[in-house]
XYZ file of C-alpha atoms in Angstrom:
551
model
C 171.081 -280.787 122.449
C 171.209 -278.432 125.531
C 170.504 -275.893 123.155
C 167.267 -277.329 122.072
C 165.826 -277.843 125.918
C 167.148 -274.356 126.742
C 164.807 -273.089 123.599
C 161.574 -275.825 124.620
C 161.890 -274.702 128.099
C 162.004 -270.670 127.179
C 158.750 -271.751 124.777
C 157.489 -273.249 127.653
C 158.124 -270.687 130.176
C 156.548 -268.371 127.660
C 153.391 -270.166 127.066
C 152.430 -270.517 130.796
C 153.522 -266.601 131.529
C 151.065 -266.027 127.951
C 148.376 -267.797 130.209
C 149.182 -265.687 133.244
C 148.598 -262.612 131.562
C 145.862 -263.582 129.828
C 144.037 -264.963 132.648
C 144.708 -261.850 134.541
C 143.920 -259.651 132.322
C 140.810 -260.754 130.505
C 139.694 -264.022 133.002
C 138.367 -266.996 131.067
C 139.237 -265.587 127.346
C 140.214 -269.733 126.084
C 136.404 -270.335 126.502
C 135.344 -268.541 123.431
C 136.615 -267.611 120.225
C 135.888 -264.670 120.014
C 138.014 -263.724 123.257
C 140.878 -264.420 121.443
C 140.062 -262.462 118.339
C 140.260 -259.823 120.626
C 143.955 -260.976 121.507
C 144.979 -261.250 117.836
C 143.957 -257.607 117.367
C 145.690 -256.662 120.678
C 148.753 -258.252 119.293
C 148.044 -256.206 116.016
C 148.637 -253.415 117.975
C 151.078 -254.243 119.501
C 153.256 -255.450 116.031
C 152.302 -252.564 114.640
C 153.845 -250.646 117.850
C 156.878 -253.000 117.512
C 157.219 -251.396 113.994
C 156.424 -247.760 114.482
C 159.373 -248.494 117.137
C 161.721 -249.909 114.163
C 160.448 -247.634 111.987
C 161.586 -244.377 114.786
C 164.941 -246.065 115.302
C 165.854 -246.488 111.444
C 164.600 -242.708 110.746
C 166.961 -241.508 114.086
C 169.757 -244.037 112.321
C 169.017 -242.344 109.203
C 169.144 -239.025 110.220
C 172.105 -239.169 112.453
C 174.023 -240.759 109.160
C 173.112 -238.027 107.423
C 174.202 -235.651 110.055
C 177.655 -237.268 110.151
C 178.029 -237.597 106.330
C 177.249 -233.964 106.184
C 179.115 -232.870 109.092
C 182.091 -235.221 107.742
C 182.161 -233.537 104.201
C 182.124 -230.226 105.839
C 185.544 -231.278 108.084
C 187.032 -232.889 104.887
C 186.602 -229.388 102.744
C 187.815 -227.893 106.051
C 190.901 -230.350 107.087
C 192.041 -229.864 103.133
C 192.989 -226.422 103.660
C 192.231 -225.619 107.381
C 193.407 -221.621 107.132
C 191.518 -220.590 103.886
C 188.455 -222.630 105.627
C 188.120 -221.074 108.682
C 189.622 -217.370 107.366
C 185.992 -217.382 105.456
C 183.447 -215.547 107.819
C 180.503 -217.660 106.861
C 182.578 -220.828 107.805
C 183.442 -219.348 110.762
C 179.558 -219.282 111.471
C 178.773 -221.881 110.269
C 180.935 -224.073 112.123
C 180.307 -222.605 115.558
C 176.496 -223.214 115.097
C 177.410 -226.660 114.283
C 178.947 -226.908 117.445
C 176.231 -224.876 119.140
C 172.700 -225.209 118.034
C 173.453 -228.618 115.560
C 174.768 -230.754 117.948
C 172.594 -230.059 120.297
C 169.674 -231.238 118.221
C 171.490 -234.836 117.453
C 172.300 -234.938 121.220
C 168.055 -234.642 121.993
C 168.010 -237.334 119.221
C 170.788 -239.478 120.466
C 168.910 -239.182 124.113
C 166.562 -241.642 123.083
C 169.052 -244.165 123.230
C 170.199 -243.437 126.897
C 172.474 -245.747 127.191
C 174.479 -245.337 124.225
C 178.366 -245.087 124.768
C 178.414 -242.897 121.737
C 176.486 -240.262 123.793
C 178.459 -240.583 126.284
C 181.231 -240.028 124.379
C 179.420 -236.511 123.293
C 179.059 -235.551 126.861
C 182.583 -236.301 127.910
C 183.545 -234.263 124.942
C 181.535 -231.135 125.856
C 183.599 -231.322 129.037
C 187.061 -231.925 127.818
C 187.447 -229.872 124.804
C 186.749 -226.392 124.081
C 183.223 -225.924 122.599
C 181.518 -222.700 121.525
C 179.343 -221.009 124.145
C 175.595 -219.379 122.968
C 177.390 -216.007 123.591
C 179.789 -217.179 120.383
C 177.021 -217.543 118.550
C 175.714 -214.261 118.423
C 179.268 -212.732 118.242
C 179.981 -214.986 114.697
C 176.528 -213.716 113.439
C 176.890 -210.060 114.591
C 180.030 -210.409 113.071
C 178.457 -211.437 109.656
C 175.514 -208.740 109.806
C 178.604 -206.341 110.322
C 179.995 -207.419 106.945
C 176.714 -207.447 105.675
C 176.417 -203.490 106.436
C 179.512 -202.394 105.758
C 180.420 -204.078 102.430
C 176.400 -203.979 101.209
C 176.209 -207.371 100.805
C 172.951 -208.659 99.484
C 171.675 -211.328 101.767
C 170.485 -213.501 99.396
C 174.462 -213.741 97.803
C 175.462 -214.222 101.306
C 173.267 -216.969 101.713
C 174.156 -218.945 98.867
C 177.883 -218.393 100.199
C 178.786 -215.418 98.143
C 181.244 -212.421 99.046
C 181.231 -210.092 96.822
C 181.014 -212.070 93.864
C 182.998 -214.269 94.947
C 181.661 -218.250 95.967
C 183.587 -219.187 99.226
C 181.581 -221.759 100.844
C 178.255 -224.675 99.917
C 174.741 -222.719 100.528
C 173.236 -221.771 104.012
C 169.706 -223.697 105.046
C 166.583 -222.681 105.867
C 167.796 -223.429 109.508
C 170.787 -221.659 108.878
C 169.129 -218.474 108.005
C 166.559 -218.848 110.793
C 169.266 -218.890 113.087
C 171.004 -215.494 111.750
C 167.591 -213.863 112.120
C 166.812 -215.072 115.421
C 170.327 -213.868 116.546
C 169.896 -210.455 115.220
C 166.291 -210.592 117.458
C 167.954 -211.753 120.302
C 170.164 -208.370 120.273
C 167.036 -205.895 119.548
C 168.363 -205.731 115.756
C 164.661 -206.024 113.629
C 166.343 -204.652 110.796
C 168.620 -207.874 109.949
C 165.963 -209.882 111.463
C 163.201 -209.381 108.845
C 166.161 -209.822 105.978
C 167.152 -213.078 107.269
C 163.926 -214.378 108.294
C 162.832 -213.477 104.682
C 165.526 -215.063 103.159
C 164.789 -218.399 105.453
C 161.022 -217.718 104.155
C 162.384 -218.043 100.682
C 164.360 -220.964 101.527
C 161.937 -222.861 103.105
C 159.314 -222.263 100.359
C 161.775 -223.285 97.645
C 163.286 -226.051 99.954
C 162.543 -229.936 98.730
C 164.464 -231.307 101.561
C 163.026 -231.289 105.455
C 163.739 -229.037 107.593
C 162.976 -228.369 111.073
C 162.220 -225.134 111.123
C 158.706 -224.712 109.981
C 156.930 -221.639 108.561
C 155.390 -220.427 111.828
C 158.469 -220.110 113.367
C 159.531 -217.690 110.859
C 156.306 -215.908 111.000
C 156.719 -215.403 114.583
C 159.960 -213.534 114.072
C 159.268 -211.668 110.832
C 156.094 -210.227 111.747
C 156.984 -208.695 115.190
C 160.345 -207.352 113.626
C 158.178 -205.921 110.939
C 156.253 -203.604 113.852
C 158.620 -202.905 115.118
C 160.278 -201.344 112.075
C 156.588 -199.242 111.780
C 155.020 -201.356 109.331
C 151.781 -202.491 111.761
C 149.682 -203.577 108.284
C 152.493 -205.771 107.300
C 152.713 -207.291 110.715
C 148.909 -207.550 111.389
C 149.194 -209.746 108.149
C 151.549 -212.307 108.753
C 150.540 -212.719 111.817
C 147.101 -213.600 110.610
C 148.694 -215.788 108.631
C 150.574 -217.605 111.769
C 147.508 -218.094 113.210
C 145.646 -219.642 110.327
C 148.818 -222.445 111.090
C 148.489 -222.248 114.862
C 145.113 -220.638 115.456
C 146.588 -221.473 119.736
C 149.549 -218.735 119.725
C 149.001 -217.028 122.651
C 151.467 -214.273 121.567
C 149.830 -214.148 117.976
C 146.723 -213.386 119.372
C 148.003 -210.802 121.802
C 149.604 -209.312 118.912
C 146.671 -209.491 116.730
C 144.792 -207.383 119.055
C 147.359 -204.625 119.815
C 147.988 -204.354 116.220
C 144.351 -203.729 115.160
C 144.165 -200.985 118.121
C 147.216 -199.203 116.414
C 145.885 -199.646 112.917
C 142.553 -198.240 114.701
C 144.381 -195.226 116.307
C 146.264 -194.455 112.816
C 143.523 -194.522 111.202
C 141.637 -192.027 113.389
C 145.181 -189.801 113.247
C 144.902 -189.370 109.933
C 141.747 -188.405 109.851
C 141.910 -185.500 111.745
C 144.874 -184.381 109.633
C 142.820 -184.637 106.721
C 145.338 -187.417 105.457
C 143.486 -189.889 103.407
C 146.183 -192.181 103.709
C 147.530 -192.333 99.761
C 151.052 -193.581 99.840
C 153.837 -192.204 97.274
C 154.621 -195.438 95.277
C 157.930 -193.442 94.375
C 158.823 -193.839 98.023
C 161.099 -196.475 98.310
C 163.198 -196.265 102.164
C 164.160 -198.011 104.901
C 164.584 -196.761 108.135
C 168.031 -197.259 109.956
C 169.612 -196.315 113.210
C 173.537 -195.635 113.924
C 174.756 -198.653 115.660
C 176.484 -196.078 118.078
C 175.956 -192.120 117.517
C 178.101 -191.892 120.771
C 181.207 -193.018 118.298
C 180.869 -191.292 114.995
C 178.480 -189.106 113.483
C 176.469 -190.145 110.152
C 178.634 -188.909 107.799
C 181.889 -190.440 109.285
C 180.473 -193.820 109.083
C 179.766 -192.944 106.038
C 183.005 -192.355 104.838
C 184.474 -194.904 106.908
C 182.583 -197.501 105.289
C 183.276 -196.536 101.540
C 186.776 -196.552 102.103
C 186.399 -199.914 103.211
C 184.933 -200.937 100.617
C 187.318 -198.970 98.384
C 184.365 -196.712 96.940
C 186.556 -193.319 97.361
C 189.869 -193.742 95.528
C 193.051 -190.844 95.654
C 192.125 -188.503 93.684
C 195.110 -186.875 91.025
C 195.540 -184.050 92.953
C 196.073 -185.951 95.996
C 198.975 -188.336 94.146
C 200.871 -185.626 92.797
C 202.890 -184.836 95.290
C 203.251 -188.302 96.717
C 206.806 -189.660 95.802
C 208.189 -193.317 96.654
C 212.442 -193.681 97.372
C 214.785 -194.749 99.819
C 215.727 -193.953 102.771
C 218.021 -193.781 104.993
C 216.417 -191.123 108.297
C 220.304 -189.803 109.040
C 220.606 -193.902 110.343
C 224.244 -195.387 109.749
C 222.685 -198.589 109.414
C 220.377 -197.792 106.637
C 223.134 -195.200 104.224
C 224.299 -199.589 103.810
C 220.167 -201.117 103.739
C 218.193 -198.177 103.103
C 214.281 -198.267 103.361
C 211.803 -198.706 100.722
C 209.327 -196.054 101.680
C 206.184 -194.762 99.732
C 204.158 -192.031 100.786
C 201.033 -192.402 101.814
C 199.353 -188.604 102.908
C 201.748 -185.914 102.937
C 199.038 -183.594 105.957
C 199.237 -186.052 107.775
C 202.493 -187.289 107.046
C 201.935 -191.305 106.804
C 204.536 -193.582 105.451
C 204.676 -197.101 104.462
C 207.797 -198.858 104.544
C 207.940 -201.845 102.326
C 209.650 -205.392 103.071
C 210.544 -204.287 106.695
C 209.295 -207.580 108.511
C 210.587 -211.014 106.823
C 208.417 -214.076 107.051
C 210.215 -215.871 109.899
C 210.432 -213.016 111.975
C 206.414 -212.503 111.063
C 206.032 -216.729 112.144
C 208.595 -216.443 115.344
C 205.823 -213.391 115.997
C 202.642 -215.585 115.486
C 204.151 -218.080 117.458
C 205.275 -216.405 121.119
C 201.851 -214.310 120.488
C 198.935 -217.254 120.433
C 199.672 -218.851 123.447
C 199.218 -215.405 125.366
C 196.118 -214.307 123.056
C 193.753 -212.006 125.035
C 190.745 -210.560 123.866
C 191.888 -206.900 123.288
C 190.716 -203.895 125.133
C 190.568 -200.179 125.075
C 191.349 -197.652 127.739
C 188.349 -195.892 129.460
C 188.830 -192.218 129.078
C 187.098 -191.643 131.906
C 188.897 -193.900 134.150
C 191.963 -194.662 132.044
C 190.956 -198.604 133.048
C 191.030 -201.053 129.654
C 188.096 -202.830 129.447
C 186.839 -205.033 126.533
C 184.209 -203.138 123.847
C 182.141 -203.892 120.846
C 183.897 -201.524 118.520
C 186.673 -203.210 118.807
C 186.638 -206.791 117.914
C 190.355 -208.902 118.055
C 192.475 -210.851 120.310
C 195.960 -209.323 121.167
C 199.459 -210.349 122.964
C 202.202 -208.049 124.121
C 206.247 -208.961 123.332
C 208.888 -207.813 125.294
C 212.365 -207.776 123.974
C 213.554 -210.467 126.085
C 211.085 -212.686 124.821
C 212.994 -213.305 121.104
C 216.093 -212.197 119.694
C 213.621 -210.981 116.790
C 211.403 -208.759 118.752
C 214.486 -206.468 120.033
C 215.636 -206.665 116.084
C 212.130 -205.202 115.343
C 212.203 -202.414 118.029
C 216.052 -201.610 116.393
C 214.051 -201.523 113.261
C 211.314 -199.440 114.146
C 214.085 -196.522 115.744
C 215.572 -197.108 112.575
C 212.236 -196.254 110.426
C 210.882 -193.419 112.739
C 214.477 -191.356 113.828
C 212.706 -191.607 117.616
C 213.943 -193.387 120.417
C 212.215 -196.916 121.364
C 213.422 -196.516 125.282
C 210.239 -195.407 125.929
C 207.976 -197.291 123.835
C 205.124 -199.273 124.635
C 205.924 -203.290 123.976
C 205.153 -204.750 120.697
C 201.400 -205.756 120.589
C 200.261 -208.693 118.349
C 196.622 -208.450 116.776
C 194.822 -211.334 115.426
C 190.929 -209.721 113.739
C 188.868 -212.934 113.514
C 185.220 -213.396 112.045
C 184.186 -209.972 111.090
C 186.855 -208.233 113.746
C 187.174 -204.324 113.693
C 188.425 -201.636 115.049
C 186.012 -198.328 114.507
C 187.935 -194.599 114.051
C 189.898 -193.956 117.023
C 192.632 -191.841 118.188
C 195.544 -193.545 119.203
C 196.494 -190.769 121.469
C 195.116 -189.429 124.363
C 192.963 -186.273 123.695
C 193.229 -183.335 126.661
C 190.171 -184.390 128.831
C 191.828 -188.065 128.708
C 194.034 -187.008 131.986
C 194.139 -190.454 133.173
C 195.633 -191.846 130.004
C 198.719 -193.653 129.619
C 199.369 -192.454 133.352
C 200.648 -195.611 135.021
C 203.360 -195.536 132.285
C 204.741 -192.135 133.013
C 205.978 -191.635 129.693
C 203.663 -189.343 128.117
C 201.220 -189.224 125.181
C 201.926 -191.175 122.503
C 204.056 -189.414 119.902
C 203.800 -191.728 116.931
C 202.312 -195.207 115.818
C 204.048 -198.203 113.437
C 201.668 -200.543 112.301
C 203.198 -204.064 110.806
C 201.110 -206.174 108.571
C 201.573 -209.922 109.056
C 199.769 -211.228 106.412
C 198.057 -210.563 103.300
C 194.262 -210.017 103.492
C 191.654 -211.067 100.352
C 188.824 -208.924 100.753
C 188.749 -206.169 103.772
C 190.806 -205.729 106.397
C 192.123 -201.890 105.253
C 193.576 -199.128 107.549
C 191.546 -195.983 106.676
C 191.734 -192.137 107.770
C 187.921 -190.888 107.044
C 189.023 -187.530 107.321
C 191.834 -187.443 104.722
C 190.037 -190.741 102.814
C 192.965 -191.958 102.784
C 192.755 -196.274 102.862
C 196.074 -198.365 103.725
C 195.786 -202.216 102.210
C 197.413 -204.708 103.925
C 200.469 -206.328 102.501
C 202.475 -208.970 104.096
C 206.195 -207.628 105.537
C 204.997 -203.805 105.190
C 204.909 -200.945 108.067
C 202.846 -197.528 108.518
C 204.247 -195.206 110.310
C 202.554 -191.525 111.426
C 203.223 -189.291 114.174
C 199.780 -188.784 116.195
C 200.990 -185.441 117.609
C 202.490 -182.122 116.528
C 205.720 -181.071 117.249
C 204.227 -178.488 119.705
C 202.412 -181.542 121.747
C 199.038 -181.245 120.189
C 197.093 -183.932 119.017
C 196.388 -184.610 115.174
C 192.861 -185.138 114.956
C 193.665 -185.943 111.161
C 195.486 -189.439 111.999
C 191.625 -190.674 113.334
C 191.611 -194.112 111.652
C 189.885 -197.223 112.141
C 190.469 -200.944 110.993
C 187.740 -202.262 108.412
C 185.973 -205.591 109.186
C 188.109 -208.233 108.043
C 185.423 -210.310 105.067
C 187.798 -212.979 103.909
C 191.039 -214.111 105.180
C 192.763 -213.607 108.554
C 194.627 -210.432 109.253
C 197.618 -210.369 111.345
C 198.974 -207.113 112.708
C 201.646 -205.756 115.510
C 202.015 -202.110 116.274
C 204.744 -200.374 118.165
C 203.601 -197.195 120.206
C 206.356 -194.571 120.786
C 205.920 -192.135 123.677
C 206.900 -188.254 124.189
C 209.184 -188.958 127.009
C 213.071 -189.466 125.715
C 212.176 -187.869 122.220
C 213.300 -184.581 123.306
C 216.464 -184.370 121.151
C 215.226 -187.140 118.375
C 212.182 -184.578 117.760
C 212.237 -180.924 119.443
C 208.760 -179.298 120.736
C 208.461 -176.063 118.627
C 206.232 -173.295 118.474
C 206.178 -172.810 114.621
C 203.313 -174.861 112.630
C 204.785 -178.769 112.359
C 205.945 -179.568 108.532
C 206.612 -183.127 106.976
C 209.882 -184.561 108.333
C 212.302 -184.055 105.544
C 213.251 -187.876 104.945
């Protein structure tokens, strides 16, 4: 009963305010009818508003349950087998632009409902837990075009999820290829930008599904990168074609203009060469830059990036000698356990000692190491400062024997495996390579003009490096010495072991190596660094020319 006067009076209440309006509004509109024909198609309007309002809110429903679906798929594959997931570079990627550039486009849609709890929720999120930053971003897809170079990948594989051959992960999108080429423009790199934005061009013509990122934006991109790779008729043409789209683009028409005066100018060049502009249809090149002369020459990369790939294999002539055995380096504790040890190069002598790291010592390892994870540095050679670089892309820890029973039992180990004295060594350093991480050919001791180098320890250069792998590694991840093409593979338990200098005290510029961009799996390493000082009986300075240790 109350409810029934509660809904006559709202009725009523409604009616008069109706009045109100109308009165206000439009004054007398009752008196004819055709007033109030006027009202029914103002209330047409406003229905149809009403719906275009329902309409909006089911498509943002709609899309946001898509999102989640898709996102929720994605964390199912990725919760199933979390290590294999996220040791896949384009996963990796993938995942941090989902937490980058993804959710920010549902948060803009969620903002239309301002009030939602849910989007609170999302902001409250973004402050509690640790999100990627825009600068992660670009490292994850600098990381991929890294791959990209060094392994040849085509990108059309590596867009449908392909390494190699091999199918890791579901297809990238159109958006998802946008955003690797934008990337790559963001850091001056037009050379992966035009292959990405033309393999988002492809997508998006293909592409049945919507997609937000529309075929101007790609033009945009792809025809400045194309200038600026030389090609101004190429360029001039798309962006022709962007502003046949958006016939408004400022920058298109700027561009338009400055490209026709270059065309112009060609033109006129090669006419006063006599050229009459024919073009060798035999010519088929692409211009590229080194990344960084100031590192390696040409043909160093060159080499260092077929060994990674495993294009130069030992010849006979370098295996012949080579010999596998055990041994026991004049050690009492090894004549009972001797050491599996294969040889590796002979000039440079490099070892690698098989089954010298067991799998809970490797976990104990993991475990002191990630809580202390740093992003690793190098040493300035200038200043003898460490200082974070691009060349060398990992997070690292340092151990000290106090910290676990099993980190002294390695440094016993590694006197055991080298005949040198560990007093004086650096402490064990844990690497973790991520998406894409590297190391590009280094030294790992200190060349003559490096004065300020390993000073603050006072122990001298360092005489001799062991390298313990951690974990197996699918595809990538190899040690390799570009000037004896020599290429270590990573095996779980195993150790490398060179000396870096000469008997005499001089460097070997032969042990310049350089760790290969990890492309599948996650590589776990931990070197120990022995120094000069306190070797002086374990390995005399001479005069003579240094020889192979007799092991």
């Amino acid at each position: 009963m109350m409810f029934s006067q509660f809904t006559k009076s709202l009725r009523a209440t409604f009616i008069v305010l109706v009045v109100f309006l109308i009165n206000v509004a439009r004054p007398e509109v009752f008196t004819a009818l055709v007033e109030m024909e006027e009202l029914l198609e103002t209330e047409a309007v406003l229905i149809t508003n009403l719906g275009e309002y329902i309409k909006a809110q089911e498509e943002k429903l709609q899309f946001l349950k898509k999102k989640a679906a898709e996102y929720q798929s994605e964390h199912n594959e990725a919760a199933a087998d979390i290590s294999g997931y996220l040791t896949n570079p384009i996963n990796a990627f993938l995942l941090t632009k989902r937490l980058t550039t993804d959710w920010k486009e549902v948060e803009n849609v969620m903002l239309f409902d301002v009030g939602s709890i849910y989007l609170e929720n999302v902001t409250n999120y973004r402050n509690l837990l640790k999100f990627p930053t825009d600068e992660d971003l670009n490292g994850a897809a600098v990381a991929l075009m890294r791959l990209q170079d060094t392994y040849k990948l085509d990108t059309a594989s590596v867009a449908r999820g392909e390494l190699n051959g091999i199918q890791y992960t579901s297809e990238m999108s159109v958006g998802d290829c946008f955003e690797l080429g934008r990337q790559s423009y963001i850091n001056g790199d037009h050379y992966h930008t035009v292959l990405w934005m033309r393999e988002a061009m492809d997508r998006l013509l293909r592409s049945e599904s919507n997609t937000t990122t529309t075929k101007a934006d790609i033009l945009e991109y792809l025809a400045f990168s194309t200038y600026k790779q030389g090609n101004v008729d190429s360029a001039l043409v798309m962006t022709n074609e962007l502003l046949e789209l958006n016939p408004d683009h400022a920058r298109a028409m700027g561009n338009k203009q400055y490209y026709e005066k270059e065309l112009a100018k060609q033109k006129m060049d090669r006419k006063l060469r006599g050229d009459d502009g024919s073009v060798d249809l035999d010519m088929d090149f692409e211009v590229r830059t080194v990344s960084d002369p100031s590192k390696f020459d040409l043909p160093e990369r060159r080499l260092y990036e077929m060994l990674c790939r495993g294009d130069i294999k030992p010849s006979p002539i370098q295996l012949a000698p080579l010999r596998c055995r055990y041994a026991t380096n004049n050690s009492a504790f090894l004549r009972i356990a001797p050491l599996k040890l294969e040889e590796a190069s002979r000039s440079p002598f490099i070892a690698i000692y098989h089954d010298v790291m067991s799998d809970e010592e490797i976990e104990v390892v993991k475990k002191l190491a990630k809580p202390r994870f740093r992003r690793a540095t190098v040493q300035n050679h200038k200043t003898g400062e460490l200082e974070v670089a691009h060349y060398r892309i990992s997070k690292s820890a340092w151990l000290k024997d106090e910290d676990h029973e099993f980190v002294k039992r390695i440094g016993r180990r590694v006197a055991d495996m080298t005949g040198l004295s560990v007093e004086t060594a650096e402490e064990l350093q844990v690497v973790n390579y991520g998406i894409g991480g590297h190391y590009e050919p280094h030294f790992d001791f200190a060349r003559k003009d490096e004065t300020n180098a390993f000073k603050s320890l006072g122990t001298g250069n360092r005489i001799a490096t062991v390298l313990f792998y951690m974990s197996d590694v699918p595809q990538g991840g190899a040690t390799v010495f570009p000037s004896i093409r020599t290429a270590l593979w990573p095996k779980k338990g195993t150790a490398a072991f060179w000396f870096n200098l000469f008997a005499s005290g001089e460097g070997d510029y032969q042990t310049r190596h350089a760790a290969c961009p990890v492309l599948a799996g996650s590589k776990w390493v931990s070197n120990k660094w022995l120094h000069e000082r306190g070797q002086e009986l374990h390995r005399p300075c001479k005069l003579r020319p240094d020889h192979p240790p007799a092991y």
